[in-house]
Amino acid sequence: MDSSSIELSGSTIESIRVDDGTVTVRFSPAFIIKTISGSVERTRWRQLGDLVFTAAELEESPPELPAVCEGGDVGQSVYTYRDMIPLPFEGRGRVYCDLRFAGTDRHLKVVAEAVRLNMEDRPYYIEHIRPT
């Protein structure tokens, strides 16, 4: 089965908007890893997108932005995605994120009742990733 996911480490968070219970995390760009069934090679792509939390609260003030993400957790119900977000991504129930950033001890911590990932335009190819 083919799969795609955002690789959080190295992706840039351009902005975080808080508006009436909605927290929107803007990736500019997000780095996407695509895996093709039966192949040992993977490919890296870049794309803009928003991770949108509804009925949400910030638990901690994020660092100054833009900032490079160093990884973290994004969770939905009983699933926790470490250092990645699967594509597509949408969920209800208890959702959260705890992202780390380069050069600071501050995190982005959000808890919410729903989340969705809205990717824009199309992904742009960067490189092949071959096993060493």
Tab-separated table of C-alpha atoms in Angstrom:
chain	number	residue	atom	x	y	z
A	1	MET	CA	0.000	0.000	0.000
A	2	ASP	CA	1.312	3.452	-0.900
A	3	SER	CA	1.508	5.949	1.944
A	4	SER	CA	2.366	9.586	2.554
A	5	SER	CA	3.095	11.465	5.750
A	6	ILE	CA	4.364	14.848	6.874
A	7	GLU	CA	7.822	14.540	8.394
A	8	LEU	CA	7.612	17.012	11.290
A	9	SER	CA	11.370	17.285	11.825
A	10	GLY	CA	12.600	19.970	9.434
A	11	SER	CA	9.159	21.271	8.444
A	12	THR	CA	8.670	25.013	8.966
A	13	ILE	CA	5.803	26.414	11.034
A	14	GLU	CA	5.129	29.825	9.501
A	15	SER	CA	2.303	30.955	11.770
A	16	ILE	CA	-0.220	29.946	14.411
A	17	ARG	CA	-3.601	31.657	14.318
A	18	VAL	CA	-6.047	31.528	17.222
A	19	ASP	CA	-9.584	32.604	16.330
A	20	ASP	CA	-12.685	31.895	18.422
A	21	GLY	CA	-11.711	28.369	19.524
A	22	THR	CA	-9.918	27.441	16.287
A	23	VAL	CA	-6.131	27.045	16.230
A	24	THR	CA	-4.561	26.928	12.761
A	25	VAL	CA	-0.939	25.812	12.415
A	26	ARG	CA	0.494	26.882	9.039
A	27	PHE	CA	3.204	24.697	7.468
A	28	SER	CA	5.310	26.595	4.930
A	29	PRO	CA	6.572	24.185	3.793
A	30	ALA	CA	5.761	20.784	5.232
A	31	PHE	CA	8.088	17.998	4.104
A	32	ILE	CA	6.247	14.911	2.906
A	33	ILE	CA	7.655	11.393	2.666
A	34	LYS	CA	5.995	9.114	0.110
A	35	THR	CA	6.459	5.351	0.198
A	36	ILE	CA	5.502	3.071	-2.683
A	37	SER	CA	4.475	-0.523	-2.032
A	38	GLY	CA	7.201	-3.015	-2.866
A	39	SER	CA	9.955	-0.397	-3.148
A	40	VAL	CA	12.785	0.209	-0.698
A	41	GLU	CA	13.136	3.762	-1.988
A	42	ARG	CA	11.083	6.663	-0.721
A	43	THR	CA	10.662	10.198	-2.039
A	44	ARG	CA	10.652	13.602	-0.308
A	45	TRP	CA	8.261	16.367	-1.351
A	46	ARG	CA	7.288	19.823	-0.055
A	47	GLN	CA	3.833	21.354	0.193
A	48	LEU	CA	1.990	24.132	2.018
A	49	GLY	CA	-0.796	23.262	4.412
A	50	ASP	CA	-2.768	23.996	7.566
A	51	LEU	CA	-3.322	21.777	10.590
A	52	VAL	CA	-6.662	23.045	11.935
A	53	PHE	CA	-7.843	22.289	15.487
A	54	THR	CA	-11.454	23.139	16.426
A	55	ALA	CA	-12.923	23.633	19.895
A	56	ALA	CA	-9.266	24.113	20.778
A	57	GLU	CA	-7.073	25.703	23.431
A	58	LEU	CA	-3.380	26.530	23.480
A	59	GLU	CA	-1.825	25.037	26.614
A	60	GLU	CA	1.487	26.833	26.161
A	61	SER	CA	2.523	29.923	24.195
A	62	PRO	CA	4.487	28.920	21.101
A	63	PRO	CA	7.916	30.330	20.239
A	64	GLU	CA	8.490	33.226	17.868
A	65	LEU	CA	7.604	32.231	14.342
A	66	PRO	CA	8.518	31.191	11.728
A	67	ALA	CA	10.361	28.294	13.360
A	68	VAL	CA	11.698	24.922	12.278
A	69	CYS	CA	9.956	21.980	13.905
A	70	GLU	CA	12.188	19.349	15.527
A	71	GLY	CA	9.389	16.804	15.890
A	72	GLY	CA	6.777	15.961	18.451
A	73	ASP	CA	3.473	14.192	18.892
A	74	VAL	CA	0.109	14.642	17.215
A	75	GLY	CA	-2.662	12.524	18.680
A	76	GLN	CA	-6.196	11.624	17.821
A	77	SER	CA	-8.258	9.451	20.194
A	78	VAL	CA	-6.073	6.417	21.027
A	79	TYR	CA	-3.503	7.053	18.259
A	80	THR	CA	-0.303	9.028	18.744
A	81	TYR	CA	1.768	9.918	15.705
A	82	ARG	CA	5.359	10.623	16.699
A	83	ASP	CA	7.390	12.965	14.494
A	84	MET	CA	4.900	12.585	11.619
A	85	ILE	CA	1.325	13.206	10.516
A	86	PRO	CA	-0.309	10.731	8.114
A	87	LEU	CA	-1.912	12.028	4.927
A	88	PRO	CA	-4.829	12.443	4.796
A	89	PHE	CA	-5.505	13.318	8.436
A	90	GLU	CA	-8.781	14.150	10.132
A	91	GLY	CA	-10.288	13.132	13.455
A	92	ARG	CA	-12.734	13.832	16.250
A	93	GLY	CA	-12.640	13.105	19.938
A	94	ARG	CA	-9.656	13.991	22.069
A	95	VAL	CA	-7.003	15.474	19.775
A	96	TYR	CA	-3.762	17.189	20.700
A	97	CYS	CA	-0.314	18.184	19.565
A	98	ASP	CA	2.976	18.823	21.337
A	99	LEU	CA	5.585	20.101	18.881
A	100	ARG	CA	9.226	20.977	19.594
A	101	PHE	CA	11.209	23.692	17.803
A	102	ALA	CA	14.870	24.306	16.965
A	103	GLY	CA	16.679	26.770	19.205
A	104	THR	CA	14.104	26.978	21.997
A	105	ASP	CA	12.657	24.999	24.889
A	106	ARG	CA	9.151	26.278	24.111
A	107	HIS	CA	6.603	23.885	22.636
A	108	LEU	CA	3.366	24.241	20.748
A	109	LYS	CA	0.757	22.463	22.865
A	110	VAL	CA	-2.847	22.312	21.700
A	111	VAL	CA	-5.809	20.275	22.957
A	112	ALA	CA	-9.023	20.150	20.938
A	113	GLU	CA	-12.147	18.214	20.008
A	114	ALA	CA	-11.397	17.867	16.281
A	115	VAL	CA	-8.530	18.208	13.821
A	116	ARG	CA	-8.064	18.202	10.057
A	117	LEU	CA	-5.117	18.700	7.762
A	118	ASN	CA	-5.759	20.899	4.726
A	119	MET	CA	-3.007	20.697	2.121
A	120	GLU	CA	-2.822	23.355	-0.612
A	121	ASP	CA	-2.107	23.099	-4.310
A	122	ARG	CA	0.049	20.082	-5.104
A	123	PRO	CA	3.249	18.636	-3.626
A	124	TYR	CA	6.591	19.486	-5.270
A	125	TYR	CA	9.247	16.795	-5.649
A	126	ILE	CA	12.580	17.299	-3.858
A	127	GLU	CA	14.524	14.026	-3.933
A	128	HIS	CA	14.676	10.244	-3.800
A	129	ILE	CA	15.681	8.696	-0.479
A	130	ARG	CA	17.645	5.521	-1.077
A	131	PRO	CA	18.611	3.059	1.642
A	132	THR	CA	22.295	3.132	2.571
